[in-house]
């Protein structure tokens, strides 16, 4: 049995005349114990999908199950079995760390002690502050508390909506370490993120844009589907280089990518020497040009352009 | 490109016995893109608020666009632009109204506003959306418009606080193109980001840890001196040592 099944889910907002498709015929399955990433920018439909699966929002059409239960007919059973960490901090600011945790445990008819093992590794990091009001915690500690609260009833499926947005690179790394440890405990995890580099940490990902899934597979297989040759280019003047490459007649697309620019050529057999001589003709200096391996962000850009944005 | 637009000398801000920003010193040149990085809680926001004339420093000195952060805060505000992911445009005003409103605040003449609005809308591909409410625009368009509005009055320096959060990868790059163009026009860009690839687009980058600037150099030299392959690695090496918890 799958942890999550989604079949042809549609969700529209706005007026009948000018509806906005938050989710446009979405289908996916998440296996038990899988760490599944929903990757996409704001407005992709990630939050709508999570709210439908956690039974907080009704879809206009389509079917979905979580842990074997229907999200409409058996919503009560689902609520007992899922943990949900919304994108916006939603704990009680005026309750202390410990009070928040006890509150959520009580709601689910359990106690902190009964499930302490599950949250222990995360909770010990905030336990020194257990008497502090949640509203007075730092961003990173709030996030850890929210995760503990979402876990305290030992859910079978955990939904994390953009847990790392606005979080610095160090805290993001730590958070993903925690997710890996939870996965070892057999919890199925759906996590959404706008950070493309986090896709590599998931078993499988759905790349979403404007309510549609553009691709769904393991990160490795998504990258394998990028069959064009990609060059990484660098020179002494990066901004001029970008403009010059974008104007090059053989260029399909060229965009900045960290310390290099990524360049994909039209399929017309242009070789390294030709690119080099074009750049030398424009008197670029310190040119470095090599074939590079694409990553998920390259794939996302490619898919966005091929599906017409 | 040599005239400094921001000069900070041992700039410090204390809240009670907590030193949020601890003796930071650096200069940012005209037309430079300066990346201001640090972990959550490192003291970036406090520093930016002092540079924008919104918060009085405790000690040290600094000038922004030639004006003193202690005594000339109103003049600073008139000569800078500011944009963040959270605060940018008025959702209930149209695209055109937002431009007119901000330009008016910065004292631009009606004639000049009118003259510049058309080309800007054209450049941003927003001609047919000019009279639409900003809230009906996709996030990426809003962010690009917000940036353009922040530099519409051609300030000497623009402060960008995590401007690209949540934006798709193509729009993120379009946004950076606007930054490059502004810098070419001589506008100094002071930017914070959590995207480490964006640190690479900066001429120089500073990394703050626990209120202090622990590293400041070009991305290439930072990677060399930390023996790192990417800015991500440089950042992790420095920020892992942080004692302070985030904001």
mmCIF file with all atom_site columns, C-alpha atoms in Angstrom, chain A residues 40-43 137-142 162 165-174 194-197 209 234-235 239-240 242-243 246 255-261 286 288 297 300-302 304-305 309, chain B residues 38-41 44 85 139 141 144 162 165-174 176-178 180-181 184 194-198 200-201 219-220 223 229-232 235-240 245-247:
data_model
loop_
_atom_site.group_PDB
_atom_site.id
_atom_site.type_symbol
_atom_site.label_atom_id
_atom_site.label_alt_id
_atom_site.label_comp_id
_atom_site.label_asym_id
_atom_site.label_entity_id
_atom_site.label_seq_id
_atom_site.pdbx_PDB_ins_code
_atom_site.Cartn_x
_atom_site.Cartn_y
_atom_site.Cartn_z
_atom_site.occupancy
_atom_site.B_iso_or_equiv
_atom_site.pdbx_formal_charge
_atom_site.auth_seq_id
_atom_site.auth_comp_id
_atom_site.auth_asym_id
_atom_site.auth_atom_id
_atom_site.pdbx_PDB_model_num
ATOM 1  C CA . UNK A 1 40  ? 8.771  24.358 -7.099  1.00 0.00 ? 40  UNK A CA 1
ATOM 2  C CA . UNK A 1 41  ? 8.601  28.133 -6.697  1.00 0.00 ? 41  UNK A CA 1
ATOM 3  C CA . UNK A 1 42  ? 5.881  30.076 -4.889  1.00 0.00 ? 42  UNK A CA 1
ATOM 4  C CA . UNK A 1 43  ? 2.603  29.633 -6.704  1.00 0.00 ? 43  UNK A CA 1
ATOM 5  C CA . UNK A 1 137 ? 12.414 31.380 20.101  1.00 0.00 ? 137 UNK A CA 1
ATOM 6  C CA . UNK A 1 138 ? 14.843 31.918 17.240  1.00 0.00 ? 138 UNK A CA 1
ATOM 7  C CA . UNK A 1 139 ? 13.787 30.851 13.743  1.00 0.00 ? 139 UNK A CA 1
ATOM 8  C CA . UNK A 1 140 ? 15.798 27.652 13.848  1.00 0.00 ? 140 UNK A CA 1
ATOM 9  C CA . UNK A 1 141 ? 14.450 26.650 17.264  1.00 0.00 ? 141 UNK A CA 1
ATOM 10 C CA . UNK A 1 142 ? 10.855 27.387 16.234  1.00 0.00 ? 142 UNK A CA 1
ATOM 11 C CA . UNK A 1 162 ? 8.604  24.604 2.982   1.00 0.00 ? 162 UNK A CA 1
ATOM 12 C CA . UNK A 1 165 ? 12.362 28.668 3.377   1.00 0.00 ? 165 UNK A CA 1
ATOM 13 C CA . UNK A 1 166 ? 14.197 31.737 4.667   1.00 0.00 ? 166 UNK A CA 1
ATOM 14 C CA . UNK A 1 167 ? 16.530 29.501 6.677   1.00 0.00 ? 167 UNK A CA 1
ATOM 15 C CA . UNK A 1 168 ? 20.283 29.875 6.324   1.00 0.00 ? 168 UNK A CA 1
ATOM 16 C CA . UNK A 1 169 ? 22.460 27.246 4.667   1.00 0.00 ? 169 UNK A CA 1
ATOM 17 C CA . UNK A 1 170 ? 23.699 25.752 7.945   1.00 0.00 ? 170 UNK A CA 1
ATOM 18 C CA . UNK A 1 171 ? 20.220 25.282 9.441   1.00 0.00 ? 171 UNK A CA 1
ATOM 19 C CA . UNK A 1 172 ? 19.004 23.888 6.145   1.00 0.00 ? 172 UNK A CA 1
ATOM 20 C CA . UNK A 1 173 ? 21.719 21.216 6.232   1.00 0.00 ? 173 UNK A CA 1
ATOM 21 C CA . UNK A 1 174 ? 20.836 20.336 9.826   1.00 0.00 ? 174 UNK A CA 1
ATOM 22 C CA . UNK A 1 194 ? 11.618 26.132 -3.489  1.00 0.00 ? 194 UNK A CA 1
ATOM 23 C CA . UNK A 1 195 ? 15.342 25.277 -3.183  1.00 0.00 ? 195 UNK A CA 1
ATOM 24 C CA . UNK A 1 196 ? 16.313 23.175 -6.183  1.00 0.00 ? 196 UNK A CA 1
ATOM 25 C CA . UNK A 1 197 ? 19.493 21.877 -4.524  1.00 0.00 ? 197 UNK A CA 1
ATOM 26 C CA . UNK A 1 209 ? 5.292  24.818 -11.768 1.00 0.00 ? 209 UNK A CA 1
ATOM 27 C CA . UNK A 1 234 ? 33.626 31.552 -17.484 1.00 0.00 ? 234 UNK A CA 1
ATOM 28 C CA . UNK A 1 235 ? 35.702 34.593 -18.405 1.00 0.00 ? 235 UNK A CA 1
ATOM 29 C CA . UNK A 1 239 ? 28.063 39.972 -17.271 1.00 0.00 ? 239 UNK A CA 1
ATOM 30 C CA . UNK A 1 240 ? 29.358 40.833 -20.735 1.00 0.00 ? 240 UNK A CA 1
ATOM 31 C CA . UNK A 1 242 ? 26.365 36.339 -20.482 1.00 0.00 ? 242 UNK A CA 1
ATOM 32 C CA . UNK A 1 243 ? 25.055 38.958 -22.887 1.00 0.00 ? 243 UNK A CA 1
ATOM 33 C CA . UNK A 1 246 ? 22.837 34.987 -25.242 1.00 0.00 ? 246 UNK A CA 1
ATOM 34 C CA . UNK A 1 255 ? 22.013 31.592 -18.066 1.00 0.00 ? 255 UNK A CA 1
ATOM 35 C CA . UNK A 1 256 ? 24.076 32.438 -15.009 1.00 0.00 ? 256 UNK A CA 1
ATOM 36 C CA . UNK A 1 257 ? 24.825 29.496 -12.748 1.00 0.00 ? 257 UNK A CA 1
ATOM 37 C CA . UNK A 1 258 ? 26.965 30.424 -9.780  1.00 0.00 ? 258 UNK A CA 1
ATOM 38 C CA . UNK A 1 259 ? 30.558 31.028 -10.800 1.00 0.00 ? 259 UNK A CA 1
ATOM 39 C CA . UNK A 1 260 ? 29.941 29.792 -14.373 1.00 0.00 ? 260 UNK A CA 1
ATOM 40 C CA . UNK A 1 261 ? 27.348 30.395 -17.028 1.00 0.00 ? 261 UNK A CA 1
ATOM 41 C CA . UNK A 1 286 ? 40.654 34.104 -19.259 1.00 0.00 ? 286 UNK A CA 1
ATOM 42 C CA . UNK A 1 288 ? 37.269 28.604 -19.395 1.00 0.00 ? 288 UNK A CA 1
ATOM 43 C CA . UNK A 1 297 ? 17.994 23.328 -11.423 1.00 0.00 ? 297 UNK A CA 1
ATOM 44 C CA . UNK A 1 300 ? 13.839 22.629 -13.981 1.00 0.00 ? 300 UNK A CA 1
ATOM 45 C CA . UNK A 1 301 ? 14.820 25.490 -16.290 1.00 0.00 ? 301 UNK A CA 1
ATOM 46 C CA . UNK A 1 302 ? 14.742 23.172 -19.296 1.00 0.00 ? 302 UNK A CA 1
ATOM 47 C CA . UNK A 1 304 ? 9.953  25.323 -17.684 1.00 0.00 ? 304 UNK A CA 1
ATOM 48 C CA . UNK A 1 305 ? 10.990 26.503 -21.121 1.00 0.00 ? 305 UNK A CA 1
ATOM 49 C CA . UNK A 1 309 ? 6.304  28.634 -18.732 1.00 0.00 ? 309 UNK A CA 1
ATOM 50 C CA . UNK B 2 38  ? 25.516 35.518 7.324   1.00 0.00 ? 38  UNK B CA 1
ATOM 51 C CA . UNK B 2 39  ? 23.532 32.919 9.227   1.00 0.00 ? 39  UNK B CA 1
ATOM 52 C CA . UNK B 2 40  ? 20.130 33.818 10.689  1.00 0.00 ? 40  UNK B CA 1
ATOM 53 C CA . UNK B 2 41  ? 20.774 35.976 13.717  1.00 0.00 ? 41  UNK B CA 1
ATOM 54 C CA . UNK B 2 44  ? 22.695 41.411 9.100   1.00 0.00 ? 44  UNK B CA 1
ATOM 55 C CA . UNK B 2 85  ? 10.888 39.917 0.013   1.00 0.00 ? 85  UNK B CA 1
ATOM 56 C CA . UNK B 2 139 ? 5.322  36.654 -7.408  1.00 0.00 ? 139 UNK B CA 1
ATOM 57 C CA . UNK B 2 141 ? 6.750  39.773 -11.685 1.00 0.00 ? 141 UNK B CA 1
ATOM 58 C CA . UNK B 2 144 ? 11.061 42.411 -10.563 1.00 0.00 ? 144 UNK B CA 1
ATOM 59 C CA . UNK B 2 162 ? 16.602 38.416 0.435   1.00 0.00 ? 162 UNK B CA 1
ATOM 60 C CA . UNK B 2 165 ? 13.172 33.991 -1.927  1.00 0.00 ? 165 UNK B CA 1
ATOM 61 C CA . UNK B 2 166 ? 10.648 31.524 -3.358  1.00 0.00 ? 166 UNK B CA 1
ATOM 62 C CA . UNK B 2 167 ? 11.085 32.702 -6.936  1.00 0.00 ? 167 UNK B CA 1
ATOM 63 C CA . UNK B 2 168 ? 11.439 30.190 -9.801  1.00 0.00 ? 168 UNK B CA 1
ATOM 64 C CA . UNK B 2 169 ? 14.927 29.667 -11.280 1.00 0.00 ? 169 UNK B CA 1
ATOM 65 C CA . UNK B 2 170 ? 14.267 31.531 -14.525 1.00 0.00 ? 170 UNK B CA 1
ATOM 66 C CA . UNK B 2 171 ? 12.730 34.576 -12.821 1.00 0.00 ? 171 UNK B CA 1
ATOM 67 C CA . UNK B 2 172 ? 15.547 34.538 -10.270 1.00 0.00 ? 172 UNK B CA 1
ATOM 68 C CA . UNK B 2 173 ? 18.002 34.992 -13.125 1.00 0.00 ? 173 UNK B CA 1
ATOM 69 C CA . UNK B 2 174 ? 15.900 37.692 -14.767 1.00 0.00 ? 174 UNK B CA 1
ATOM 70 C CA . UNK B 2 176 ? 19.737 39.260 -11.289 1.00 0.00 ? 176 UNK B CA 1
ATOM 71 C CA . UNK B 2 177 ? 19.892 40.682 -14.806 1.00 0.00 ? 177 UNK B CA 1
ATOM 72 C CA . UNK B 2 178 ? 18.113 43.751 -13.464 1.00 0.00 ? 178 UNK B CA 1
ATOM 73 C CA . UNK B 2 180 ? 23.596 43.714 -13.192 1.00 0.00 ? 180 UNK B CA 1
ATOM 74 C CA . UNK B 2 181 ? 22.021 46.474 -15.286 1.00 0.00 ? 181 UNK B CA 1
ATOM 75 C CA . UNK B 2 184 ? 26.334 49.028 -14.808 1.00 0.00 ? 184 UNK B CA 1
ATOM 76 C CA . UNK B 2 194 ? 20.368 32.496 1.230   1.00 0.00 ? 194 UNK B CA 1
ATOM 77 C CA . UNK B 2 195 ? 21.113 31.255 -2.287  1.00 0.00 ? 195 UNK B CA 1
ATOM 78 C CA . UNK B 2 196 ? 24.839 30.578 -2.364  1.00 0.00 ? 196 UNK B CA 1
ATOM 79 C CA . UNK B 2 197 ? 24.986 30.574 -6.167  1.00 0.00 ? 197 UNK B CA 1
ATOM 80 C CA . UNK B 2 198 ? 23.884 34.214 -5.973  1.00 0.00 ? 198 UNK B CA 1
ATOM 81 C CA . UNK B 2 200 ? 28.952 34.164 -6.908  1.00 0.00 ? 200 UNK B CA 1
ATOM 82 C CA . UNK B 2 201 ? 27.273 37.001 -8.820  1.00 0.00 ? 201 UNK B CA 1
ATOM 83 C CA . UNK B 2 219 ? 34.079 34.986 -4.260  1.00 0.00 ? 219 UNK B CA 1
ATOM 84 C CA . UNK B 2 220 ? 37.119 33.578 -6.048  1.00 0.00 ? 220 UNK B CA 1
ATOM 85 C CA . UNK B 2 223 ? 37.148 30.024 -2.134  1.00 0.00 ? 223 UNK B CA 1
ATOM 86 C CA . UNK B 2 229 ? 35.037 24.442 -4.198  1.00 0.00 ? 229 UNK B CA 1
ATOM 87 C CA . UNK B 2 230 ? 31.949 26.573 -3.758  1.00 0.00 ? 230 UNK B CA 1
ATOM 88 C CA . UNK B 2 231 ? 30.680 29.569 -1.795  1.00 0.00 ? 231 UNK B CA 1
ATOM 89 C CA . UNK B 2 232 ? 28.346 27.145 -0.071  1.00 0.00 ? 232 UNK B CA 1
ATOM 90 C CA . UNK B 2 235 ? 29.729 29.745 4.170   1.00 0.00 ? 235 UNK B CA 1
ATOM 91 C CA . UNK B 2 236 ? 29.329 26.433 5.976   1.00 0.00 ? 236 UNK B CA 1
ATOM 92 C CA . UNK B 2 237 ? 32.905 26.494 7.257   1.00 0.00 ? 237 UNK B CA 1
ATOM 93 C CA . UNK B 2 238 ? 32.383 29.931 8.770   1.00 0.00 ? 238 UNK B CA 1
ATOM 94 C CA . UNK B 2 239 ? 28.783 29.734 9.940   1.00 0.00 ? 239 UNK B CA 1
ATOM 95 C CA . UNK B 2 240 ? 29.169 26.304 11.560  1.00 0.00 ? 240 UNK B CA 1
ATOM 96 C CA . UNK B 2 245 ? 21.068 31.006 17.672  1.00 0.00 ? 245 UNK B CA 1
ATOM 97 C CA . UNK B 2 246 ? 19.146 32.406 14.719  1.00 0.00 ? 246 UNK B CA 1
ATOM 98 C CA . UNK B 2 247 ? 16.610 35.231 14.710  1.00 0.00 ? 247 UNK B CA 1
#
